[in-house]
Coordinates of C-alpha atoms and ligand atoms in Angstrom, one line a residue:
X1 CA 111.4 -8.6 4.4
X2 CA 109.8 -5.2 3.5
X3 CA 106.1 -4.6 2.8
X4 CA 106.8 -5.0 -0.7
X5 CA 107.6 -8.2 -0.5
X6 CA 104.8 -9.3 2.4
X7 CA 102.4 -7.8 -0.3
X8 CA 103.9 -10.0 -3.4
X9 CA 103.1 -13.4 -0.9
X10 CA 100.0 -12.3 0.2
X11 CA 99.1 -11.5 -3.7
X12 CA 100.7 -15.1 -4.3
X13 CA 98.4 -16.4 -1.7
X14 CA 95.4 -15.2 -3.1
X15 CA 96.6 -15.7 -7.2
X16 CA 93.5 -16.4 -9.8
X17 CA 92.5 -19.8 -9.8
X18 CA 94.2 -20.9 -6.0
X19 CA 93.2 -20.7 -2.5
X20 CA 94.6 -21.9 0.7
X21 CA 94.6 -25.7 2.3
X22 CA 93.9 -25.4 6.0
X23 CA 95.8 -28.4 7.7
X24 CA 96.5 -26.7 10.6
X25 CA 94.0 -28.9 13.2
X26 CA 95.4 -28.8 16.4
X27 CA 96.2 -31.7 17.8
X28 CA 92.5 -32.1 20.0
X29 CA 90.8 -31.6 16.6
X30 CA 92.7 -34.1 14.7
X31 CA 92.0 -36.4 17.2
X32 CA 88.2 -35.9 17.0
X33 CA 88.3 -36.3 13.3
X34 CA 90.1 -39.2 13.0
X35 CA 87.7 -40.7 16.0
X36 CA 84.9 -40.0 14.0
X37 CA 86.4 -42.6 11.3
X38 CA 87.8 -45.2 13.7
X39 CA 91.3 -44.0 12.8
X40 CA 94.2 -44.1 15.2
X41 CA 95.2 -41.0 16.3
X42 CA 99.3 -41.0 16.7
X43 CA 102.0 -38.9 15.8
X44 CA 102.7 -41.3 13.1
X45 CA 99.1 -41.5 12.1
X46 CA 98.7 -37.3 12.0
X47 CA 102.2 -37.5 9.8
X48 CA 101.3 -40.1 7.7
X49 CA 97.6 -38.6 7.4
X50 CA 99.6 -35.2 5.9
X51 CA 101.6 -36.5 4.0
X52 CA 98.9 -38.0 1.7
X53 CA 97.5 -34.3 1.2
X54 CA 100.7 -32.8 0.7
X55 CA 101.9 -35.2 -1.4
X56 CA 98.8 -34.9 -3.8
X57 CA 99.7 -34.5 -7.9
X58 CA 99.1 -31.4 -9.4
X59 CA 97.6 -29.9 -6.1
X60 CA 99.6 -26.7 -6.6
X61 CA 97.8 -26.0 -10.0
X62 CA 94.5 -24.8 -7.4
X63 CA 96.5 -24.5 -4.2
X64 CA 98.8 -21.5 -3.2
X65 CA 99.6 -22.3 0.5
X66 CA 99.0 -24.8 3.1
X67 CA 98.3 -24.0 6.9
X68 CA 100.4 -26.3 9.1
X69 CA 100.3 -26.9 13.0
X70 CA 103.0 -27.1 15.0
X71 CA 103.6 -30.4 14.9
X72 CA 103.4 -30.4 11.2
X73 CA 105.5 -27.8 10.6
X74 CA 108.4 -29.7 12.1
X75 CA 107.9 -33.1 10.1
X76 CA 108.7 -34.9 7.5
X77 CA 107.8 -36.7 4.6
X78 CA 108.8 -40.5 4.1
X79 CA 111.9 -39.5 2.2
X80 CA 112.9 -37.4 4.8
X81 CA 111.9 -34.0 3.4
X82 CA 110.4 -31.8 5.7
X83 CA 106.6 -31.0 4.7
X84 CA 108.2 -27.3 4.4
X85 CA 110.3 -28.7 1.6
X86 CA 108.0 -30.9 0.1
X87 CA 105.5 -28.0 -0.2
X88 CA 108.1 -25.4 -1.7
X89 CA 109.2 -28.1 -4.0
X90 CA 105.1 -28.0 -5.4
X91 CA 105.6 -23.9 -5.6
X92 CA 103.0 -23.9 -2.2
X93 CA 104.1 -21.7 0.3
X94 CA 104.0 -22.9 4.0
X95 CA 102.1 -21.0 6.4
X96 CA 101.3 -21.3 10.2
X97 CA 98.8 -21.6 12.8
X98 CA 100.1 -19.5 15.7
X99 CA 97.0 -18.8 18.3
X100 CA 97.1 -21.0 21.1
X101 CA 93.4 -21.7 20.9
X102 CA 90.1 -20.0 22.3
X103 CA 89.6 -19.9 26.0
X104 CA 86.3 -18.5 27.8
X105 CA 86.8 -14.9 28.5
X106 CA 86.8 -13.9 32.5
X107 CA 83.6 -12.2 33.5
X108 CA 81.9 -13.0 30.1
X109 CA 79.8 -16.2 30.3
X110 CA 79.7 -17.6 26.6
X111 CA 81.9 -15.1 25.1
X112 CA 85.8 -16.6 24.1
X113 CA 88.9 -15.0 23.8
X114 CA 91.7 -16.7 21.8
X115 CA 95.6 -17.0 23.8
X116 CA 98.8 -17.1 22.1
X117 CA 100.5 -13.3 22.5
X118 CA 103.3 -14.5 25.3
X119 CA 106.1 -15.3 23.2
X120 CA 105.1 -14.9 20.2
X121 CA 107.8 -12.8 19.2
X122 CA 110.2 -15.7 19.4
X123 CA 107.8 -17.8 18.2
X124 CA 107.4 -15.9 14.9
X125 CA 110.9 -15.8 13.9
X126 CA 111.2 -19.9 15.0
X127 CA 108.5 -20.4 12.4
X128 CA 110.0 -18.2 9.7
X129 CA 113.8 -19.3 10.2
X130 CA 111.2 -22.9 9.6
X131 CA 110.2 -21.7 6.1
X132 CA 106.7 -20.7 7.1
X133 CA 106.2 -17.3 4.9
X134 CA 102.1 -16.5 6.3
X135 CA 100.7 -16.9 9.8
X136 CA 97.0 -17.3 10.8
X137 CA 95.2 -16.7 14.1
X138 CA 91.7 -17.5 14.9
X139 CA 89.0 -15.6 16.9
X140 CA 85.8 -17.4 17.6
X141 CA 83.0 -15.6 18.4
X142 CA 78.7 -17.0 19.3
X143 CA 76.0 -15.8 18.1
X144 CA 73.3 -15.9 21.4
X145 CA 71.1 -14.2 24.1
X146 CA 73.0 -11.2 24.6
X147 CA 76.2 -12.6 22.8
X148 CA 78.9 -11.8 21.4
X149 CA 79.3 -9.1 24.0
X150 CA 81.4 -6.3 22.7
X151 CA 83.7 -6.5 25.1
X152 CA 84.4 -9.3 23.8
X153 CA 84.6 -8.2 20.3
X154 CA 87.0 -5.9 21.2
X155 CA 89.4 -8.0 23.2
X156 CA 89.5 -10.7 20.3
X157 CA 90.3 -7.7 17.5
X158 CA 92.7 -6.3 20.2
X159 CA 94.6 -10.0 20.1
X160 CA 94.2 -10.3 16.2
X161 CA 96.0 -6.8 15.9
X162 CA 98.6 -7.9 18.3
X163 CA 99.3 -10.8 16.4
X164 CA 98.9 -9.2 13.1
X165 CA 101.4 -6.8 13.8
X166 CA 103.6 -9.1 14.8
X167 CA 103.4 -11.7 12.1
X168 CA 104.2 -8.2 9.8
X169 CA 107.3 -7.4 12.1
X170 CA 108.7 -11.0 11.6
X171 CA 108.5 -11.1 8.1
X172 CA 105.1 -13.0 7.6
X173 CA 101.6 -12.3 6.3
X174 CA 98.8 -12.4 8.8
X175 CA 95.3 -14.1 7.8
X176 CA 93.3 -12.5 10.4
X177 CA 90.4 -15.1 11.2
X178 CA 87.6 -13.4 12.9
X179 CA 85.2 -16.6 12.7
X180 CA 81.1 -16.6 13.4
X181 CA 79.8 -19.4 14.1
X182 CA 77.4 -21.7 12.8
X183 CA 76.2 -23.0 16.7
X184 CA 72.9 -21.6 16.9
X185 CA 69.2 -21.1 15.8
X186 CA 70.0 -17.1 14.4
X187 CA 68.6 -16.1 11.5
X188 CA 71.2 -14.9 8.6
X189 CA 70.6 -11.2 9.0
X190 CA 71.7 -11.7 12.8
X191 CA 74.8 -13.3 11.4
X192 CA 74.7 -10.8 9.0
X193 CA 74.7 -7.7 11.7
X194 CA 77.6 -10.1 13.7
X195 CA 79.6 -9.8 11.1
X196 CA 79.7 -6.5 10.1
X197 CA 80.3 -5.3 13.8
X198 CA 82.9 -7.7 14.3
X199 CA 84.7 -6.8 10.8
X200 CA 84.2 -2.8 12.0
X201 CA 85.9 -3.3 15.3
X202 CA 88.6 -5.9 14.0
X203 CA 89.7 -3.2 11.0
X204 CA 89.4 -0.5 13.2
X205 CA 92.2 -2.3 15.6
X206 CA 94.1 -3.1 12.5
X207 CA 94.4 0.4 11.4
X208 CA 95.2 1.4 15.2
X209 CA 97.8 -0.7 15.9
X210 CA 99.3 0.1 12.1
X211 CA 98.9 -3.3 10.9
X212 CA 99.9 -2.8 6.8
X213 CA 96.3 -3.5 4.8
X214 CA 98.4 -4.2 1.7
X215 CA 100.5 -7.7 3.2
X216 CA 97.2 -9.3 4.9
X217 CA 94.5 -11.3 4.5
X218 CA 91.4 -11.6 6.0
X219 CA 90.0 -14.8 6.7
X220 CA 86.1 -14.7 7.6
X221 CA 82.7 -16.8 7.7
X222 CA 80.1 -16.7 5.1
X223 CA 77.2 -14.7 6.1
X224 CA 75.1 -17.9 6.6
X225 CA 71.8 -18.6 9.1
X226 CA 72.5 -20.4 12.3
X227 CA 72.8 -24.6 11.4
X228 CA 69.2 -25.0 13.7
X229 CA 67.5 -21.6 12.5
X230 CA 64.3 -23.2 10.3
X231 CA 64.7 -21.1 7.3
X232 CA 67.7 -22.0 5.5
X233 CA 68.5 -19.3 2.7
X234 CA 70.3 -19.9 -0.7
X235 CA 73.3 -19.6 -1.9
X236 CA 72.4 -16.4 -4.0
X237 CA 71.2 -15.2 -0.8
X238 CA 74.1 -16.0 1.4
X239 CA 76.4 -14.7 -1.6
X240 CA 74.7 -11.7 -1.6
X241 CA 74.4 -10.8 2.4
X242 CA 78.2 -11.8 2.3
X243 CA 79.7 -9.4 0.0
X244 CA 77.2 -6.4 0.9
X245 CA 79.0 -7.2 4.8
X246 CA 82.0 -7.3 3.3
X247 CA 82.2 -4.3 0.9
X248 CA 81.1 -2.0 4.3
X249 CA 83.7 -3.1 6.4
X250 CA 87.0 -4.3 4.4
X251 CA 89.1 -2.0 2.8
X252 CA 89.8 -2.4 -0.7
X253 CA 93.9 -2.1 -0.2
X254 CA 93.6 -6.1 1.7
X255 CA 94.3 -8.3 -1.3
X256 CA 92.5 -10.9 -0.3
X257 CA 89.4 -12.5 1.3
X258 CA 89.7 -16.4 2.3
X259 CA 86.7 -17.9 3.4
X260 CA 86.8 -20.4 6.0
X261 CA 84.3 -23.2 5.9
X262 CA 83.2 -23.7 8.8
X263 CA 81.0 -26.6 9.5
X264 CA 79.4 -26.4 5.9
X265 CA 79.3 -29.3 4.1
X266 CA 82.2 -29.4 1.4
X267 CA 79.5 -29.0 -1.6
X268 CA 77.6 -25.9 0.1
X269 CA 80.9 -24.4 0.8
X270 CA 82.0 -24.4 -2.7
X271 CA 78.1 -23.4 -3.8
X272 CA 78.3 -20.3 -2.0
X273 CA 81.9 -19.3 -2.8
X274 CA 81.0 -20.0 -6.4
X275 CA 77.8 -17.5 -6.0
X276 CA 79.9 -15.0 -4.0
X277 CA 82.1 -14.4 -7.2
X278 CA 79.0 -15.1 -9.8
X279 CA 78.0 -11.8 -8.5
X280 CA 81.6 -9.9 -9.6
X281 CA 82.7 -6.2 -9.1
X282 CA 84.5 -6.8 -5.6
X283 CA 87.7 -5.0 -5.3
X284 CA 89.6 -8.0 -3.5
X285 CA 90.5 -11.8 -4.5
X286 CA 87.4 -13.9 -3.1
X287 CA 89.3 -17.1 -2.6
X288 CA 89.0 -19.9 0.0
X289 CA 90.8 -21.2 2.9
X290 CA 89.1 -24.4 4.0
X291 CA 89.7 -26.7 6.3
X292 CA 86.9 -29.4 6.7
X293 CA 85.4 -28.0 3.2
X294 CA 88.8 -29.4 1.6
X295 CA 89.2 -32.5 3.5
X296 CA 86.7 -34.3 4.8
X297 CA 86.2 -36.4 1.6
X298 CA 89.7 -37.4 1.4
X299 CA 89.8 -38.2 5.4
X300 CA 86.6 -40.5 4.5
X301 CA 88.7 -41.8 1.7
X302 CA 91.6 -42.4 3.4
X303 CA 90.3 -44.1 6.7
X304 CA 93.9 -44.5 7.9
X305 CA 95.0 -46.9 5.3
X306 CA 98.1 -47.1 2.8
X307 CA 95.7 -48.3 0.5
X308 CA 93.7 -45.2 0.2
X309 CA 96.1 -42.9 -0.8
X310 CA 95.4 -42.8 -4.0
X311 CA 91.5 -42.5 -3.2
X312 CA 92.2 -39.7 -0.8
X313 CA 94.2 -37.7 -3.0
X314 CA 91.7 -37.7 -5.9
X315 CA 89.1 -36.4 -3.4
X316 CA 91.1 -33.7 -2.4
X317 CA 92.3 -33.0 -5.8
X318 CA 88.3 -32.8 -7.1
X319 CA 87.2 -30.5 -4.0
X320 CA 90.4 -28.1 -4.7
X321 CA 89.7 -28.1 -8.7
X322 CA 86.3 -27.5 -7.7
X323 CA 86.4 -24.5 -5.4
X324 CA 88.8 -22.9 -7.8
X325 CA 86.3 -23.2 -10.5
X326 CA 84.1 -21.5 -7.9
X327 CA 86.5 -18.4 -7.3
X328 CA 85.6 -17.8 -11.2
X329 CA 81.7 -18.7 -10.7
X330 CA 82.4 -21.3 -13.1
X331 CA 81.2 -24.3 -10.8
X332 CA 77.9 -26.1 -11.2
X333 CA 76.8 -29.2 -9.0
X334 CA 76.7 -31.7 -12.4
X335 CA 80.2 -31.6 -11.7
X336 CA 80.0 -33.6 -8.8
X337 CA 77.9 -36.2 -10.2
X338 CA 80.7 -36.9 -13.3
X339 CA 83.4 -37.3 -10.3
X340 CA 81.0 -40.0 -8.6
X341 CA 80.2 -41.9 -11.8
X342 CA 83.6 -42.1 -13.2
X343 CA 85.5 -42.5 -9.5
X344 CA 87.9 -39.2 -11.2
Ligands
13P401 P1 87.2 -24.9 8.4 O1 87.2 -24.6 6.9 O2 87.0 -26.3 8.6 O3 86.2 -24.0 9.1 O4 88.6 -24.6 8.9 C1 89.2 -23.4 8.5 C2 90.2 -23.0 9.6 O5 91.3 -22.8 9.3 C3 89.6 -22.7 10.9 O6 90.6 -21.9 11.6

């Protein structure tokens, strides 16, 4: 695959009017959500659970690509597709989480460091020779007393160039996930300072370890105020600390810019992506890649039960129309009255 083709998926990923379906929970995660709703949590269960979001009608008219696990990756639908299939079928490219999760870094009390690089040579060309066609690793970084460190900074844009570089080799388009967190009482200009220092250092090891700008994404947080910090800004204010951080640190050859949701609530989520692109001129796509933002009404819907499909599909079908009307600033929150009242 040559960098003119890695640059037509990420473009694909990132086309007007689509964003990107995060099911890539790792196993741990799953379980929590489904414990949260009294579901089950089984193999069967996690497939079963997929299948009902893959499986939604007329999801590929606001979603480009999904973001599968490991597990995922390797099953199958009821009629004995593989999900890799099923999604192609919809014209939704498969994609892959490939970081082996955050661990706390040696010497650094609070600050993490995500694993994953041993093998993931072999690893890359498994899940490619699999269908995937994008990859997506996460760094997680606090916001706290003395943290992050920039040590620690470093070592997680090191990894994300690593892998970045990597994912290019093998024929797939990195989404480079450096992710603040929410956890916290900061205000949103801390977050705001985070972020820009974290985007300098990760584009920086990019650049050094010759990671193509063109055939990536990036996939960050909002610029948002800690969940416990008492003043809570708006969304014109988040929309507009976000891009200002953005538009200093991301160069304008990267496609794309996929939000992850991080812990918002699926409405504020698509609020402030909506406000982010109200404000216009940017020289990337401002799309979404959410995970909770995107599912956690059809999860609620769904509650483990054959019965809900069809409930659980609408939800995610609503929340996908909706943050794709919010990529053109053309969401308001009547919207999500008319869904309640009328069950659409
Ligand atoms: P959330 O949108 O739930 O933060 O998940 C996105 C994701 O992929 C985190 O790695």
């Amino acid at each position: 695959m040559n960098s003119t083709e890695l640059n037509a998926i990420a473009r694909l990923l990132v086309a007007p009017g689509k964003g990107i379906l995060a099911a890539d929970e790792s196993t741990p995660t799953i379980t929590k959500r489904f414990k949260a709703l009294d579901i089950p949590c089984t193999e069967e269960t996690r497939r079963a659970y997929r299948e009902t979001l893959f499986t939604t009608p007329g999801l590929s008219e606001f979603i480009s690509g999904v973001i599968l696990y490991d597990e995922t990756i390797r099953q199958k639908g009821q009629d004995g597709r593989s999900f890799v299939d099923v999604l192609r079928k919809e014209e939704i490219i498969p994609g892959i989480k490939v970081d082996k999760g955050a661990k706390p870094l040696a010497q650094f009390t609070g600050d993490k460091i995500t694993e994953g690089l041993d093998g993931l040579r072999e690893r890359l060309t498994e899940y490619r020779n699999l269908g995937a066609r994008f990859t997506k690793w996460r760094a997680v970084i606090s916001i706290g007393e003395h943290l992050p460190t920039v040590a620690a900074l470093r070592a997680n844009a090191h990894a994300l160039g690593r892998f970045a570089a990597l994912s290019q080799e093998a024929g797939l388009v990195p989404i480079v996930e450096p992710e603040i967190l929410m956890d916290g009482d900061h205000t949103i200009d801390q977050c705001a300072c985070t972020t820009e220092l974290a985007l300098k250092i990760v584009f920086d090891e990019l650049f050094q370890q010759r990671v193509g700008f063109e055939q990536m994404l990036l996939k960050p947080n909002m610029v948002l105020a800690g969940k416990d910090c008492r003043r809570q800004p708006d969304a014109l204010e988040i929309a507009e600390k976000t891009l200002r951080c953005l538009l200093r640190t991301v160069p304008s050859a990267v496609p794309g810019i996929v939000f992850l949701s991080g812990g918002q609530t699926d409405v504020q989520a698509t609020e402030n992506l909506n406000a982010i692109n109200k404000i216009g001129g940017a020289p990337w796509q401002l799309s979404f890649s959410f995970g909770r933002a995107l599912q956690s009404p059809a999860l609620q819907a769904w509650k483990g039960s054959d019965e809900n499909i069809h409930a659980a599909q609408e939800a995610l079908f609503n929340r996908a129309k909706f943050n794709s009307l919010a990529r053109y600033g053309h969401y308001f929150n009547d919207l999500e009255k008319e869904t309640e009242t009328t069950g659409v």
